[in-house]
CSV table of C-alpha atoms and ligand atoms in Angstrom, one decimal:
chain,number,residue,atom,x,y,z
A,1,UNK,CA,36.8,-12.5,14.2
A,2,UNK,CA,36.4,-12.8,18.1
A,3,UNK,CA,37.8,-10.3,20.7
A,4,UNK,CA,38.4,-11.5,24.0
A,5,UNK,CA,38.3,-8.4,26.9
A,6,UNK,CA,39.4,-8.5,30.6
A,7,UNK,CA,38.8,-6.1,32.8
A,8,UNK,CA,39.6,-6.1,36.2
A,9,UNK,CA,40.3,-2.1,37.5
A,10,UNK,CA,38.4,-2.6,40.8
A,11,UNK,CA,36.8,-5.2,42.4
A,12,UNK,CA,35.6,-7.2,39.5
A,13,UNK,CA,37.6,-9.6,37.6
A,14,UNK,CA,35.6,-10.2,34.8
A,15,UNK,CA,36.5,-11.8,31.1
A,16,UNK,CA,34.6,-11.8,27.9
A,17,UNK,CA,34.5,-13.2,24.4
A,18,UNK,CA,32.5,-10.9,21.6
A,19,UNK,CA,31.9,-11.6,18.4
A,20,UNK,CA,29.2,-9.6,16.3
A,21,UNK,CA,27.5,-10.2,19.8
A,22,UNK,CA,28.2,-11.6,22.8
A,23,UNK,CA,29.5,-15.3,23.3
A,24,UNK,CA,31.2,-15.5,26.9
A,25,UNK,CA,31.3,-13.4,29.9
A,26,UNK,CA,32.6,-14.8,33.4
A,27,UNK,CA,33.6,-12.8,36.7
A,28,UNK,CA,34.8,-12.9,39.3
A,29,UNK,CA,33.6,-10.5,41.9
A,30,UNK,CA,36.1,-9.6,45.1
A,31,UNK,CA,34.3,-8.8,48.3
A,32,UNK,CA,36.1,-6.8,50.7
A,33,UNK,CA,36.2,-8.9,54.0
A,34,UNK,CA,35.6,-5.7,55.9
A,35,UNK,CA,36.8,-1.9,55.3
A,36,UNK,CA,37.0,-0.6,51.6
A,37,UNK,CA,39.0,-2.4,48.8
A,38,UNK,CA,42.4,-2.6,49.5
A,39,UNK,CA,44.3,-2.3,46.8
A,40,UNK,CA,47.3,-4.8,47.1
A,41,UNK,CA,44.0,-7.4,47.9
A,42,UNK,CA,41.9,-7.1,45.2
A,43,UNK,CA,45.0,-7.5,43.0
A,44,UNK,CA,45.6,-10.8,44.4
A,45,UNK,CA,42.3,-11.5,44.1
A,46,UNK,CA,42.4,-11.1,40.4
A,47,UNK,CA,46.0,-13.1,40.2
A,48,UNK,CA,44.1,-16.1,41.9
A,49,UNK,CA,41.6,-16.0,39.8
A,50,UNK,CA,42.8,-15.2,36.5
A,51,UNK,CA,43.2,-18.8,35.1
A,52,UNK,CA,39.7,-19.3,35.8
A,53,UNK,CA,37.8,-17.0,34.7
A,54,UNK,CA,39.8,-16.8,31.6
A,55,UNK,CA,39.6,-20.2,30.2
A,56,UNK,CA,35.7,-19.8,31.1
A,57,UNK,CA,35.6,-17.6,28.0
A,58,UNK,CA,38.8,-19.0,26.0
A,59,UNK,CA,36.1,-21.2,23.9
A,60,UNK,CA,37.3,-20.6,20.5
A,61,UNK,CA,40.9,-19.1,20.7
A,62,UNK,CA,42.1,-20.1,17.3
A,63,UNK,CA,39.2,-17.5,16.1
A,64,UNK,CA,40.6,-14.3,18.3
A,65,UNK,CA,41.8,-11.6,16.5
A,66,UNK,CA,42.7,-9.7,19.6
A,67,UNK,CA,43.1,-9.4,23.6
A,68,UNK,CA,41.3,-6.2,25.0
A,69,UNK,CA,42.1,-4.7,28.6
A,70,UNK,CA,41.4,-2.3,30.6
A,71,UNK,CA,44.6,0.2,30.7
A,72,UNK,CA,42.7,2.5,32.9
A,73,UNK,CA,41.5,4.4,35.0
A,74,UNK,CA,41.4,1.8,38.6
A,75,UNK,CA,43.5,1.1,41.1
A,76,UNK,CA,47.7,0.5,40.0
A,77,UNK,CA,48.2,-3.3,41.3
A,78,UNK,CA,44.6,-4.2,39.9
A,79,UNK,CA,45.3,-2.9,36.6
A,80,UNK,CA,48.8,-4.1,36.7
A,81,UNK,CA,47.7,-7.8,37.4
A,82,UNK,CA,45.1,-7.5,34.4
A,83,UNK,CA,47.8,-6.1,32.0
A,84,UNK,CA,50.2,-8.5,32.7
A,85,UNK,CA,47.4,-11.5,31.6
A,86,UNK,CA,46.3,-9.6,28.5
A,87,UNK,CA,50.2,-9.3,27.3
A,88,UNK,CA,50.7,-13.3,27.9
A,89,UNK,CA,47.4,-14.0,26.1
A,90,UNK,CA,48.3,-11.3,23.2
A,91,UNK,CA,52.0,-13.5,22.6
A,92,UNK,CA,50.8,-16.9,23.4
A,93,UNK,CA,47.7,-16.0,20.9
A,94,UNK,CA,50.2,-14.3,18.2
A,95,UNK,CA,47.7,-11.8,18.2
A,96,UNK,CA,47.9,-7.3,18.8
A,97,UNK,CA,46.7,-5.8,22.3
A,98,UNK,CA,43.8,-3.1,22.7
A,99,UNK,CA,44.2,-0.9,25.2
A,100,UNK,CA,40.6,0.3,26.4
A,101,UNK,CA,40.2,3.2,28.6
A,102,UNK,CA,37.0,1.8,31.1
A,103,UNK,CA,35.0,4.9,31.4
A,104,UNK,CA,34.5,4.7,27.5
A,105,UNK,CA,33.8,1.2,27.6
A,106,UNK,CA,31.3,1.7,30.1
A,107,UNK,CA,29.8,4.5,27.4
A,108,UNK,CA,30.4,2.0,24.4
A,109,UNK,CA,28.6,-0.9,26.0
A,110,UNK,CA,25.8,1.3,27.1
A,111,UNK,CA,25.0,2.2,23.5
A,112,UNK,CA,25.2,-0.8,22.3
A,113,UNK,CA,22.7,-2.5,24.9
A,114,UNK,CA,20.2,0.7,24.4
A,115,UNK,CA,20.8,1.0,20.9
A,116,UNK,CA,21.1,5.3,21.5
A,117,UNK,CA,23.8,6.9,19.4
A,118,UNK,CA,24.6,10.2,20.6
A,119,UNK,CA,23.6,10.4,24.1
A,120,UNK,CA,24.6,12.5,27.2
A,121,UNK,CA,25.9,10.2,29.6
A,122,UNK,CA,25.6,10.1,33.4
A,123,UNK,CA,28.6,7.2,34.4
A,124,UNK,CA,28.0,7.3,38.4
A,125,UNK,CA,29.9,4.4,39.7
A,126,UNK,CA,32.2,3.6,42.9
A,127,UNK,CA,35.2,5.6,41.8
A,128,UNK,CA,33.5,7.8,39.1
A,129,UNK,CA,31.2,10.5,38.9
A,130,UNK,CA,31.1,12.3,35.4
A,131,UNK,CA,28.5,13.7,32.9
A,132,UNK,CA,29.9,13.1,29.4
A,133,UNK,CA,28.9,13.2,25.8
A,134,UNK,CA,30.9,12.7,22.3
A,135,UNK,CA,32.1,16.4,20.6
A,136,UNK,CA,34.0,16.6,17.3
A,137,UNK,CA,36.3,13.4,17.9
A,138,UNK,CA,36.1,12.6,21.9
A,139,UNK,CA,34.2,12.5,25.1
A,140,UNK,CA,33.9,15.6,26.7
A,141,UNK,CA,33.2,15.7,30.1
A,142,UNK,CA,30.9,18.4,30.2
A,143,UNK,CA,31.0,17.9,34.8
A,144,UNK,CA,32.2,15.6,37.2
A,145,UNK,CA,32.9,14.8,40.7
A,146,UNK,CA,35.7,17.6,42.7
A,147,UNK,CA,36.1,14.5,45.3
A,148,UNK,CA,35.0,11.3,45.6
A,149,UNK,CA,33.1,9.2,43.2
A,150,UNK,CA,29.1,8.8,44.3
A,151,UNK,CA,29.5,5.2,44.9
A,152,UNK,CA,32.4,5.1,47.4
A,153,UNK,CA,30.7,7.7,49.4
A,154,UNK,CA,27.6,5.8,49.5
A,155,UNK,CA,29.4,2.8,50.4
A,156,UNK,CA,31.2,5.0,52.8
A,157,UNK,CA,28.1,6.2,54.3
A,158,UNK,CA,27.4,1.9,54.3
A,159,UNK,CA,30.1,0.8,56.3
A,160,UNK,CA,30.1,3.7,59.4
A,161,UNK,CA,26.6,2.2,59.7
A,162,UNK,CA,27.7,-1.4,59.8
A,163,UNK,CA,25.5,-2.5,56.6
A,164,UNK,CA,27.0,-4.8,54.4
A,165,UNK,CA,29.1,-4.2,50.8
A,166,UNK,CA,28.5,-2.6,48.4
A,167,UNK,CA,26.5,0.1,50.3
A,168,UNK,CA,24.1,1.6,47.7
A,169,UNK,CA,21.6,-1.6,47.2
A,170,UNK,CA,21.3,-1.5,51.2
A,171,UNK,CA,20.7,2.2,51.5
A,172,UNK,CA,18.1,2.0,48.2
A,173,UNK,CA,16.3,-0.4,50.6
A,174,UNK,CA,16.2,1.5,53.8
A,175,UNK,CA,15.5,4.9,51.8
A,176,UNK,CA,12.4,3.0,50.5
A,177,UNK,CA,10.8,3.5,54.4
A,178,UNK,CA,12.7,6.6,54.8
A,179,UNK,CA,11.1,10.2,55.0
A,180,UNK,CA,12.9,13.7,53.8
A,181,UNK,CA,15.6,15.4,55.4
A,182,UNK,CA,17.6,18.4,54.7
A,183,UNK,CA,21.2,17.8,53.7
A,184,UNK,CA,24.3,19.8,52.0
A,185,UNK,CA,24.0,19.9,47.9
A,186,UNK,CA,26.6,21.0,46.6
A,187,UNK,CA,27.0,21.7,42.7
A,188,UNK,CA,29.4,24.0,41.7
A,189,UNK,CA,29.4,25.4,38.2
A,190,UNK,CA,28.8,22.1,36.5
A,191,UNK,CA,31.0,20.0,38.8
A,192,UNK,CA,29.5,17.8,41.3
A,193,UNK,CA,31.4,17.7,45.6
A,194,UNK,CA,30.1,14.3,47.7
A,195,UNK,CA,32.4,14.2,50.9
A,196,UNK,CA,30.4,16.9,52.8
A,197,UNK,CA,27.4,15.3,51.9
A,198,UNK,CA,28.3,12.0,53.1
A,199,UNK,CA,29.9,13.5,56.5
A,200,UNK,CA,26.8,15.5,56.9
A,201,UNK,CA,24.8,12.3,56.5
A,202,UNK,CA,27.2,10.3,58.8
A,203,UNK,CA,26.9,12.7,61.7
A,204,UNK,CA,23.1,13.1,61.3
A,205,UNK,CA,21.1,11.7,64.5
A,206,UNK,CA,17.9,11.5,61.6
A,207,UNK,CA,15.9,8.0,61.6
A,208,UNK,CA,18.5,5.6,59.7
A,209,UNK,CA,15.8,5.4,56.7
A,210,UNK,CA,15.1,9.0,56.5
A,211,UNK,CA,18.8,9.9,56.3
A,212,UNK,CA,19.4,7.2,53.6
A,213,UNK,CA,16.2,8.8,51.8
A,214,UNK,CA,17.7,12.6,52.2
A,215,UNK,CA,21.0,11.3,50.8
A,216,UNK,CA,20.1,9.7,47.6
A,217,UNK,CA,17.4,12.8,47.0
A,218,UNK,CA,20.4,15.2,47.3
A,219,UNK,CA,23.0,13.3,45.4
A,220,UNK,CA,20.9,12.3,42.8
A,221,UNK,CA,19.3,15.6,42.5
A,222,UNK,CA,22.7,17.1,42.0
A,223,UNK,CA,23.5,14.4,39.4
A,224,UNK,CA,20.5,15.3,37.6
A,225,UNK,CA,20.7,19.0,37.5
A,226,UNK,CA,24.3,18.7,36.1
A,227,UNK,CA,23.1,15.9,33.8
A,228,UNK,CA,20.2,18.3,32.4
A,229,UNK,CA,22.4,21.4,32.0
A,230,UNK,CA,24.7,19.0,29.3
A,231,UNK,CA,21.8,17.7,27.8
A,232,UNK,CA,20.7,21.8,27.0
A,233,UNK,CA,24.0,22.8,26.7
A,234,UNK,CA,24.9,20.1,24.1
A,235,UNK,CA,21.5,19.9,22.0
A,236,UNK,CA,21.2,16.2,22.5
A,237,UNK,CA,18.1,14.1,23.1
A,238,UNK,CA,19.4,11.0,24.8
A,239,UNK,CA,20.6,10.4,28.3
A,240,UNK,CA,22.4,7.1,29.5
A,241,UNK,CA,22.9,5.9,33.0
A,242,UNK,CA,26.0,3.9,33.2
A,243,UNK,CA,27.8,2.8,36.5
A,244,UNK,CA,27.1,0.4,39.4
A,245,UNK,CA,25.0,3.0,40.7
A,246,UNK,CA,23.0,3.0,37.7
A,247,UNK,CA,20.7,0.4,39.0
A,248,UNK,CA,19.0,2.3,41.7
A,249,UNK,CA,16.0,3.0,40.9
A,250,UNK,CA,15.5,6.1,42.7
A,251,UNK,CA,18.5,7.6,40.2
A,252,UNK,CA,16.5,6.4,37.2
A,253,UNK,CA,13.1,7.6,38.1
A,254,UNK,CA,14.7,11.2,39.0
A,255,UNK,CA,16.5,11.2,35.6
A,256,UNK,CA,13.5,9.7,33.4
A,257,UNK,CA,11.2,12.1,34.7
A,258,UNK,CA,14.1,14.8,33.5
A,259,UNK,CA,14.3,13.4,30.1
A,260,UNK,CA,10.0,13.7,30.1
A,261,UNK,CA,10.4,17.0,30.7
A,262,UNK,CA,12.3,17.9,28.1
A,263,UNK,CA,11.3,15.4,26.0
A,264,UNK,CA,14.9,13.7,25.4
A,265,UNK,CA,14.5,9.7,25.5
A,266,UNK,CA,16.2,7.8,28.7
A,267,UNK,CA,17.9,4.5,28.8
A,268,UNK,CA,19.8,2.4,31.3
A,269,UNK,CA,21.5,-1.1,30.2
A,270,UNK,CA,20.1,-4.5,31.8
A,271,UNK,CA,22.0,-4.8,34.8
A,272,UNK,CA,24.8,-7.2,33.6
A,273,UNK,CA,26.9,-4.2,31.4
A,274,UNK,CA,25.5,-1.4,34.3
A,275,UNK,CA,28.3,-2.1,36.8
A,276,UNK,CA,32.3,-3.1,35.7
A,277,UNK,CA,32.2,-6.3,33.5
A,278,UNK,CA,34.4,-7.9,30.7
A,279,UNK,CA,32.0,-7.5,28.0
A,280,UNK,CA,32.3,-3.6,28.0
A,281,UNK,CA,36.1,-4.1,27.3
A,282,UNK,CA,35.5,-6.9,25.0
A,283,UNK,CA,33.2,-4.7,22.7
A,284,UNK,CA,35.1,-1.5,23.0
A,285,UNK,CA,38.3,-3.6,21.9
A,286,UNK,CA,36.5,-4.9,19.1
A,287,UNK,CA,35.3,-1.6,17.9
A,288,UNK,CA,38.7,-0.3,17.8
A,289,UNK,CA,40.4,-3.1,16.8
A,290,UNK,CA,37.9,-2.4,13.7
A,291,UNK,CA,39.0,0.3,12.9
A,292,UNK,CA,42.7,0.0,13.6
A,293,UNK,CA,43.9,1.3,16.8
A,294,UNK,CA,45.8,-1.5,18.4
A,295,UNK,CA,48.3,-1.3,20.7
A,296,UNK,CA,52.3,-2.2,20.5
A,297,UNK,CA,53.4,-4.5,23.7
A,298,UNK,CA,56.1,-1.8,24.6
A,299,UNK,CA,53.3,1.0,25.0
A,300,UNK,CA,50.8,-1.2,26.9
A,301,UNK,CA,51.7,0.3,30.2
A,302,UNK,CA,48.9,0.5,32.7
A,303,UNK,CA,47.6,4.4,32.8
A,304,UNK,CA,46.1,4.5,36.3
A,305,UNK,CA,44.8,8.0,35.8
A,306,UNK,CA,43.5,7.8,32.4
A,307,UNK,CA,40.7,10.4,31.3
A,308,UNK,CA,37.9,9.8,29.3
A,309,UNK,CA,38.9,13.0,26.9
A,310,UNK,CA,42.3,11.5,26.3
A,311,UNK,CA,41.3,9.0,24.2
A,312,UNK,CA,40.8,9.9,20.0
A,313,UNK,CA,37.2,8.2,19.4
A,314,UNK,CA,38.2,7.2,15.8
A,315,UNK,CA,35.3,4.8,15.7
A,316,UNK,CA,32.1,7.9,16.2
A,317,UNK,CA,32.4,11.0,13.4
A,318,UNK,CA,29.0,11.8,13.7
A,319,UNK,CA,27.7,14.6,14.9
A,320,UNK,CA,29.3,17.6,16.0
A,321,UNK,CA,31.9,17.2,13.2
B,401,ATP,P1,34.6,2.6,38.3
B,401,ATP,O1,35.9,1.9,38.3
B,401,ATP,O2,33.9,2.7,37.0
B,401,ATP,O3,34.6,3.9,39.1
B,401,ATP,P2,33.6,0.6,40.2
B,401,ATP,O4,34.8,-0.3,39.8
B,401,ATP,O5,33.5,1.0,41.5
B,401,ATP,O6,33.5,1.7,39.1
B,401,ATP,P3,30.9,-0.3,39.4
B,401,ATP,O7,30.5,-1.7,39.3
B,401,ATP,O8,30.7,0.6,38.2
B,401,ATP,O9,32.4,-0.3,39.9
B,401,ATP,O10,30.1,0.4,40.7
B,401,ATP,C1,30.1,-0.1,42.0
B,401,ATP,C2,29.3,0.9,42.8
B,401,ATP,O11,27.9,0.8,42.5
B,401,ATP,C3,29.4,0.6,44.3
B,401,ATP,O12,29.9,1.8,45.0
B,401,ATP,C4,28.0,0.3,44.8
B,401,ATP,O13,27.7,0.7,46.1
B,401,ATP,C5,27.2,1.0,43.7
B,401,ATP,N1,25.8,0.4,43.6
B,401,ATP,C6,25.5,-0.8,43.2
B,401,ATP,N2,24.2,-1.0,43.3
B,401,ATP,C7,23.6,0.2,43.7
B,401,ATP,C8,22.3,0.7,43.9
B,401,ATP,N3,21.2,-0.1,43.8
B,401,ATP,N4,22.2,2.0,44.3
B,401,ATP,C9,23.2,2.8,44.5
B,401,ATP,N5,24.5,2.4,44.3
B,401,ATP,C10,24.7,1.1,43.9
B,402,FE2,FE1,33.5,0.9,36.3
């Protein structure tokens, strides 16, 4: 059977069809005219373009055995918007709802594109900054962000300098001519802060290149530590970088040469499951739709602030039973 997944937390709007791989994925990206992503904008964003990208992937509906979506974490009208799709397609179809939580989708879709099993995970995306790994039935988060999540502030940092959205591919470019400067790290216990450091770096008079350069050294070096302190901590051997930050290279040269050190293996998804898309939710929902956890229509309310943790991985009882 086929699971179709939307996800649509943020700015992406994004659909997907797996079967035992992947047969569909459309999206529909919203670009903030100028500013962050409002809310209330990107919702009607994804309204607008909901019958689209849908029937893009709606190839083979008398074959679904399920609509995925993204219950959370993201932004309320966003997820509303998506919910409200996934329930018409669930009656319409005559078929049960899974409700995926997006930072494990992001996890479940990295392992399956690397083929690791039991990794340490460093999710770094806009809204999202958290070290993770799976412990005796869940996702722990072993440390994560005390403010904002490392892509916001780099897109942040993006906008008070007038360069366009997102913000981390255009400082990853500038950084590349940029020399080293000094600015704030801060890692307390294992938890990660990123607002000073992004003030700091906004009020620096530094060369434009070198203070992108001394920004992605600190953050990433502070993702790494934190990242590398699980890794002992929890005995594993893997790391995964997941997130729309993910693809800087900087990040995953910092973090491979980590892993070398230690001698733990390192893997990042091709770019197309990196950054929010429908074929995470699509395969998380099949996975659990596999092994039974479905969701009834009158509990499929959207759960804005939904943890990793919260969710009962009944599809993993390996290790650390
Ligand atoms: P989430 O809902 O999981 O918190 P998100 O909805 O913000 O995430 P993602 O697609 O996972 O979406 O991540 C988007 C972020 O990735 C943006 O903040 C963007 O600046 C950042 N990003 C994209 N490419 C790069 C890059 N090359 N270097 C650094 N950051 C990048
Ligand atoms: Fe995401």
């Amino acid at each position: 059977g086929l699971v179709l997944g939307l996800e649509g937390t943020a700015w992406n709007l994004s659909a997907a069809l797996f079967g035992d791989d992947l047969i569909a994925l459309h999206s529909a990206p919203y670009v903030p005219p100028k500013g962050g992503i409002h809310p209330r904008e990107a919702a009607q964003h994804h309204a607008s373009a909901m019958k689209e990208v849908v029937s893009r992937v709606l190839t083979e509906p008398e074959r679904i055995r399920a609509v995925a979506f993204s219950q959370g974490p993201g932004l309320g009208p966003s997820l509303r918007t998506v919910a409200t799709a996934a329930r018409a397609l669930s009656i319409a179809l005559g078929v049960p709802l899974v409700g995926v939580n997006h930072c494990v989708a992001h996890v479940e879709i990295g392992r399956w594109a690397t083929g690791f099993s039991d990794p340490i995970v460093l999710y770094a995306s806009g809204a999202n900054t958290q070290v993770l790994g799976y412990l005796n039935g869940r996702y722990r988060i072993f440390g994560e962000t005390l403010d904002i999540g490392l892509g916001n502030g780099l897109d942040k940092f993006a906008r008070s300098h007038d360069l366009p959205h997102p913000g981390g591919p255009a400082i990853e470019r500038l950084a590349r001519e940029g020399e080293y400067i000094e600015l704030p790290y801060t890692v307390k216990g294992m938890d990660l802060a990123f607002s000073g450091l992004v003030s700091a770096a906004q009020e620096s008079s530094a060369p434009l290149e070198d203070v992108c350069f001394g920004l992605q050294e600190t953050a990433f070096a502070m993702c790494v530590e934190v990242t590398e302190r699980a890794l002992a901590h929890a005995g594993k051997d893997e790391v995964l970088l997941v997130g729309g930050v993910g693809a800087n290279g900087r990040l995953q040269e910092m973090l491979r040469v980590m892993c070398e050190e230690r001698g733990a293996a390192f893997a990042v998804p091709e770019r197309t499951f990196l950054g929010d898309n429908g074929a995470m939710i699509a395969y998380t929902g099949k996975v659990m739709l596999e092994h039974g956890v479905t969701l009834p229509l009158e509990e499929s309310q959207i759960r804005p602030g939904y943890r990793a943790d919260e969710v009962e991985v009944a599809w993993r009882t390996e290790p650390g039973e």
